Amino acid sequence: MGLYASSLSFRILYSCFSSIFQLHHSQFNMSALAAARYGKDNVRVCKVHRDEKTGIQTIVEMTVCVLLEGDIETSYTKADNSVVVATDSIKNTIFITAKQNPVNPPELFGSILGTHFIEKYSHIHAAHVNIVTHRWVRLDIDGKSHPHSFIKPGSETRNVQVDVIEGKGIEINSSIKGLTVLKSTGSQFWGFVRDEYTTLKETWDRLLSTDVAANWQWRLFTGLADVKTHSEKFNAAWEAARAITLKTFAEDNSASVQATMYKMGEQILAAVPLLDTVGYALPNIHFFEVDLSWHKGIKNTGKDAEVYAPQSNPNGLIKCTVGRSGQKAKL
Ligand SMILES: O=c1[nH]c(=O)c2[nH]c(=O)[nH]c2[nH]1
């Protein structure tokens, strides 16, 4: 009797739940796939170029991500894998494309790779390629550059985001990340808002350090042929952006991170006509003066400062995008 009662109540409950469940699915299912892209991330690739004549070898190490968009909705909503180019195949394509094409400049390689996917698969309409190129620098041995040995000097990377969009063109954003710099003078910060929240002293001479993240947005390319036409400009732009950033950092008697980064941006725009905008994100990595006057009156502040305490956090974070006049940046 007990068993019957519980089985009956189970059946009543079940039918209740299932009717709610079916109602939910048939009449109240208002959801739809709003956006989707998929692909392979963190594909690590190293390509060696061997010049048989000179014996000089060159390496490029990169980490690649490719994400695809297109008529792939049914793979999410109907478990339809017939529209899925497997992410494993995407990984294979990255290796094959690296074997068959130059990987430098990365802007060109990304455009070749992305264009492959929209041309090969009629239902794929956009390919988003991200390439992080790790910095390996040729070793100098006894004053001579070595033909096949390299050193990684830090965490600096050269990056590109290449968006190949069918019917629109190729959008390219190039960047440098992780370029850590410090100057021990030639940096000031004064005249800022002073109110009941302020403890920071004005300074006419401080240490300035940052991890440079700089990016430059190219004007839209109409397609792969347009990118190829300009392919020699990509390395030149990277070299100019890096050199301008370092020279301005070193030589500017900085009024603030904001003022110095703006100077960097306007020089890069002037040097590379094909750019629409230049952006920076600069952490202000603080090095605090240490007051040691409590110990036998040691002078270690202001003009006497020699020993500083580097701070890992918190840090300032200053960002800007510099555009060409007439195209005011969105603030
Ligand atoms: O260059 C600087 N900009 C700031 O906005 C700022 N704020 C701060 O406390 N120190 C600094 N330094």
XYZ file of C-alpha atoms and ligand atoms in Angstrom:
343
model
C 0.000 0.000 0.000
C 2.790 2.330 0.995
C 4.702 1.386 -2.127
C 1.635 1.914 -4.318
C 0.978 5.313 -2.703
C 4.528 6.439 -3.225
C 4.576 5.101 -6.797
C 1.290 6.918 -7.487
C 2.555 10.158 -6.059
C 5.734 9.679 -8.101
C 3.637 9.235 -11.273
C 1.535 12.317 -10.501
C 4.647 14.339 -9.776
C 6.367 13.015 -12.938
C 3.416 13.867 -15.161
C 3.276 17.319 -13.587
C 6.954 17.900 -14.174
C 6.952 16.478 -17.682
C 4.035 18.625 -18.778
C 5.769 21.695 -17.378
C 8.949 20.554 -19.068
C 7.238 20.069 -22.452
C 5.402 23.368 -22.173
C 8.696 24.952 -21.423
C 10.242 23.499 -24.542
C 7.367 23.980 -26.938
C 5.800 27.293 -26.007
C 8.162 29.140 -23.692
C 11.475 28.393 -25.329
C 12.507 31.923 -26.249
C 16.245 31.318 -26.445
C 18.323 31.599 -29.579
C 22.017 31.466 -30.321
C 23.120 35.099 -30.182
C 26.746 34.682 -31.198
C 29.151 31.818 -31.746
C 32.709 31.232 -32.808
C 35.018 28.330 -32.195
C 38.435 27.049 -33.106
C 41.841 26.073 -31.737
C 43.735 28.176 -29.211
C 47.325 27.972 -27.971
C 48.702 26.251 -31.054
C 52.454 26.539 -30.544
C 54.496 26.647 -33.728
C 58.214 27.110 -34.331
C 59.506 27.569 -37.884
C 63.182 27.385 -38.805
C 64.395 29.009 -41.998
C 67.743 27.661 -43.229
C 69.684 29.708 -45.758
C 71.752 27.031 -47.510
C 74.108 29.574 -49.137
C 75.084 31.527 -46.032
C 74.421 28.840 -43.402
C 72.441 31.444 -41.427
C 69.310 30.094 -39.793
C 66.349 32.093 -38.551
C 63.609 31.034 -36.155
C 60.093 32.241 -35.480
C 58.175 30.935 -32.465
C 54.514 31.780 -32.245
C 51.343 30.877 -30.415
C 48.320 30.894 -32.700
C 44.578 30.998 -32.114
C 42.051 30.595 -34.954
C 38.332 31.053 -34.328
C 35.732 30.561 -37.078
C 32.289 32.067 -37.581
C 29.624 31.252 -40.148
C 26.624 29.031 -40.681
C 27.448 26.893 -37.675
C 24.370 27.552 -35.587
C 22.930 24.042 -35.983
C 26.044 22.531 -34.394
C 24.981 24.278 -31.174
C 21.198 24.089 -31.438
C 20.652 20.755 -33.252
C 23.781 18.739 -32.452
C 24.585 18.897 -36.174
C 28.305 18.236 -36.598
C 28.106 18.310 -40.400
C 28.894 22.044 -40.260
C 31.874 21.618 -37.926
C 35.422 21.868 -39.261
C 37.060 20.024 -36.359
C 39.337 22.141 -34.211
C 41.902 19.384 -34.750
C 41.741 20.090 -38.505
C 42.130 23.805 -37.769
C 45.323 22.978 -35.839
C 46.600 20.860 -38.752
C 45.852 23.711 -41.159
C 47.912 26.115 -39.033
C 50.962 23.806 -39.294
C 50.516 23.166 -43.029
C 50.031 26.878 -43.765
C 53.181 27.653 -41.739
C 55.119 25.068 -43.769
C 53.895 26.393 -47.122
C 54.093 30.153 -46.504
C 56.289 32.760 -44.850
C 55.350 33.263 -41.178
C 56.966 36.702 -41.172
C 55.458 39.256 -41.131
C 52.733 37.811 -38.889
C 50.184 40.231 -40.379
C 50.661 38.495 -43.754
C 50.690 34.975 -42.303
C 47.504 35.690 -40.341
C 45.832 37.019 -43.489
C 46.861 33.963 -45.548
C 45.629 31.626 -42.801
C 42.325 33.412 -42.227
C 41.600 33.753 -45.950
C 42.165 29.996 -46.384
C 39.255 29.184 -44.071
C 36.702 31.492 -45.703
C 37.738 30.382 -49.202
C 37.909 26.643 -48.475
C 34.605 26.305 -46.595
C 31.602 28.026 -48.188
C 29.694 28.128 -44.893
C 32.527 29.842 -42.981
C 32.221 33.618 -43.292
C 34.834 34.954 -40.866
C 38.145 33.774 -39.464
C 39.684 35.455 -36.450
C 43.407 34.801 -36.185
C 45.505 35.812 -33.199
C 49.259 35.352 -33.337
C 51.673 35.955 -30.474
C 55.259 35.966 -31.756
C 57.808 35.341 -29.024
C 61.016 37.344 -29.116
C 64.175 35.364 -29.886
C 67.262 37.475 -30.533
C 70.358 36.201 -32.344
C 73.259 35.611 -29.942
C 76.407 37.687 -30.213
C 79.477 35.501 -29.618
C 82.912 37.169 -29.529
C 81.362 40.242 -31.116
C 79.865 38.290 -34.046
C 76.211 37.397 -34.545
C 75.880 33.631 -34.328
C 74.306 31.807 -37.319
C 71.983 29.511 -35.373
C 71.855 30.432 -31.642
C 69.340 32.722 -30.006
C 68.444 34.219 -26.629
C 65.035 35.180 -25.244
C 65.693 38.536 -23.562
C 62.369 38.898 -21.722
C 58.656 38.464 -21.982
C 58.212 40.857 -24.906
C 55.968 39.640 -27.717
C 54.876 40.946 -31.094
C 51.191 40.222 -31.654
C 48.596 40.483 -34.376
C 44.841 40.119 -34.425
C 43.719 39.473 -37.997
C 39.987 39.324 -38.694
C 39.203 38.061 -42.196
C 35.551 38.874 -42.849
C 33.832 37.726 -46.040
C 32.328 40.634 -47.986
C 34.115 43.193 -45.821
C 37.881 42.695 -45.933
C 40.734 42.123 -43.506
C 41.013 44.043 -40.245
C 44.487 44.012 -38.701
C 45.547 45.173 -35.282
C 49.262 44.815 -34.505
C 50.782 45.140 -31.068
C 53.761 44.873 -28.766
C 53.236 43.505 -25.267
C 55.449 42.911 -22.259
C 58.191 45.400 -23.148
C 59.379 46.328 -19.648
C 61.300 49.590 -19.268
C 62.529 51.809 -16.449
C 64.163 55.232 -16.274
C 65.829 56.495 -13.113
C 65.289 60.206 -13.806
C 63.590 62.472 -16.344
C 60.101 61.916 -14.992
C 57.953 64.329 -13.012
C 54.405 64.385 -11.706
C 52.999 67.549 -10.192
C 50.026 69.893 -10.512
C 47.453 67.117 -10.087
C 44.218 67.519 -8.101
C 44.914 68.111 -4.385
C 42.012 67.623 -2.029
C 41.032 65.764 1.138
C 41.783 62.426 -0.613
C 45.341 63.321 -1.603
C 48.476 62.058 0.135
C 50.822 61.808 -2.895
C 53.579 64.416 -2.890
C 54.385 66.326 -6.028
C 57.667 65.265 -7.601
C 60.034 66.823 -10.119
C 62.232 63.729 -10.290
C 61.039 60.157 -9.912
C 61.674 56.669 -11.243
C 59.333 55.663 -14.051
C 58.725 52.056 -15.067
C 56.126 50.336 -17.216
C 55.312 47.197 -19.215
C 54.542 48.651 -22.609
C 51.417 47.415 -24.375
C 51.166 49.343 -27.642
C 48.859 48.565 -30.551
C 48.284 50.039 -33.969
C 45.152 49.578 -36.062
C 45.645 49.408 -39.824
C 43.112 50.864 -42.220
C 40.807 48.144 -43.564
C 42.439 45.935 -46.216
C 40.135 44.884 -49.073
C 41.509 41.343 -49.094
C 44.647 39.195 -49.181
C 45.949 40.860 -52.382
C 45.768 44.255 -50.660
C 47.665 42.897 -47.618
C 50.327 41.390 -49.936
C 50.775 44.737 -51.704
C 51.677 46.325 -48.381
C 53.500 43.373 -46.812
C 56.843 45.161 -46.459
C 55.170 47.844 -44.329
C 54.343 45.553 -41.397
C 57.870 44.908 -40.130
C 58.793 48.545 -40.754
C 55.793 49.676 -38.675
C 56.692 47.301 -35.833
C 60.284 48.578 -35.852
C 59.102 52.214 -35.920
C 56.566 51.679 -33.126
C 59.155 49.952 -30.948
C 61.904 52.503 -31.650
C 59.606 55.528 -31.133
C 58.263 54.035 -27.891
C 61.745 53.416 -26.486
C 63.290 56.705 -27.680
C 60.393 58.798 -26.370
C 60.381 56.914 -23.074
C 64.099 57.551 -22.659
C 64.324 61.117 -23.926
C 61.069 62.782 -22.909
C 61.284 64.743 -19.660
C 57.962 63.198 -18.742
C 55.256 65.381 -17.182
C 53.136 62.242 -16.683
C 52.565 58.818 -18.222
C 49.576 60.353 -20.023
C 51.602 63.133 -21.699
C 54.471 60.820 -22.694
C 52.267 58.116 -24.198
C 50.385 60.667 -26.288
C 53.714 61.855 -27.756
C 54.539 58.255 -28.651
C 51.181 57.746 -30.356
C 51.299 60.891 -32.473
C 54.826 60.078 -33.740
C 53.814 56.542 -34.765
C 50.764 57.875 -36.638
C 53.041 60.349 -38.443
C 55.537 57.592 -39.329
C 53.018 55.073 -40.703
C 50.377 56.644 -42.970
C 48.388 53.383 -43.297
C 47.415 53.428 -39.603
C 44.038 54.674 -38.349
C 44.829 54.675 -34.623
C 47.564 53.908 -32.108
C 46.727 52.729 -28.597
C 48.717 52.351 -25.401
C 48.023 50.696 -22.075
C 50.791 51.537 -19.638
C 50.872 50.376 -16.041
C 52.684 52.843 -13.805
C 54.869 50.459 -11.803
C 55.649 52.454 -8.698
C 59.043 52.673 -7.030
C 58.531 54.360 -3.686
C 61.118 56.416 -1.884
C 62.027 54.955 1.512
C 62.309 57.405 4.401
C 65.286 56.191 6.487
C 65.621 59.338 8.582
C 64.501 57.338 11.669
C 67.887 55.531 11.506
C 70.667 57.917 12.538
C 69.122 60.652 10.374
C 69.977 58.920 7.058
C 68.901 61.113 4.139
C 67.150 59.012 1.446
C 64.308 61.178 0.098
C 64.003 63.888 -2.554
C 67.409 64.715 -4.062
C 69.065 62.239 -1.643
C 66.951 59.257 -2.732
C 69.022 56.229 -3.749
C 67.295 53.210 -2.216
C 63.726 52.653 -3.458
C 61.061 50.039 -2.716
C 59.659 48.555 -5.987
C 55.896 47.893 -5.733
C 54.170 44.964 -7.396
C 50.694 46.313 -6.655
C 48.599 48.340 -6.814
C 49.746 50.068 -9.968
C 48.431 52.956 -11.999
C 47.045 51.959 -15.399
C 46.949 54.643 -18.055
C 45.346 54.002 -21.446
C 44.693 56.034 -24.561
C 43.946 55.737 -28.247
C 45.415 58.357 -30.547
C 43.614 58.929 -33.836
C 44.050 61.347 -36.679
C 42.502 64.784 -36.151
C 38.996 64.864 -37.507
C 38.449 61.358 -36.110
C 38.081 62.160 -32.415
C 38.702 59.174 -30.153
C 35.740 57.872 -28.141
C 36.478 58.905 -24.534
O 52.087 59.783 -14.593
C 51.235 59.644 -13.696
N 49.919 59.768 -14.004
C 48.931 59.630 -13.078
O 47.729 59.757 -13.386
C 49.324 59.368 -11.752
N 48.629 59.176 -10.602
C 49.540 58.921 -9.635
O 49.243 58.701 -8.439
N 50.804 58.957 -10.128
C 50.697 59.229 -11.455
N 51.625 59.367 -12.423
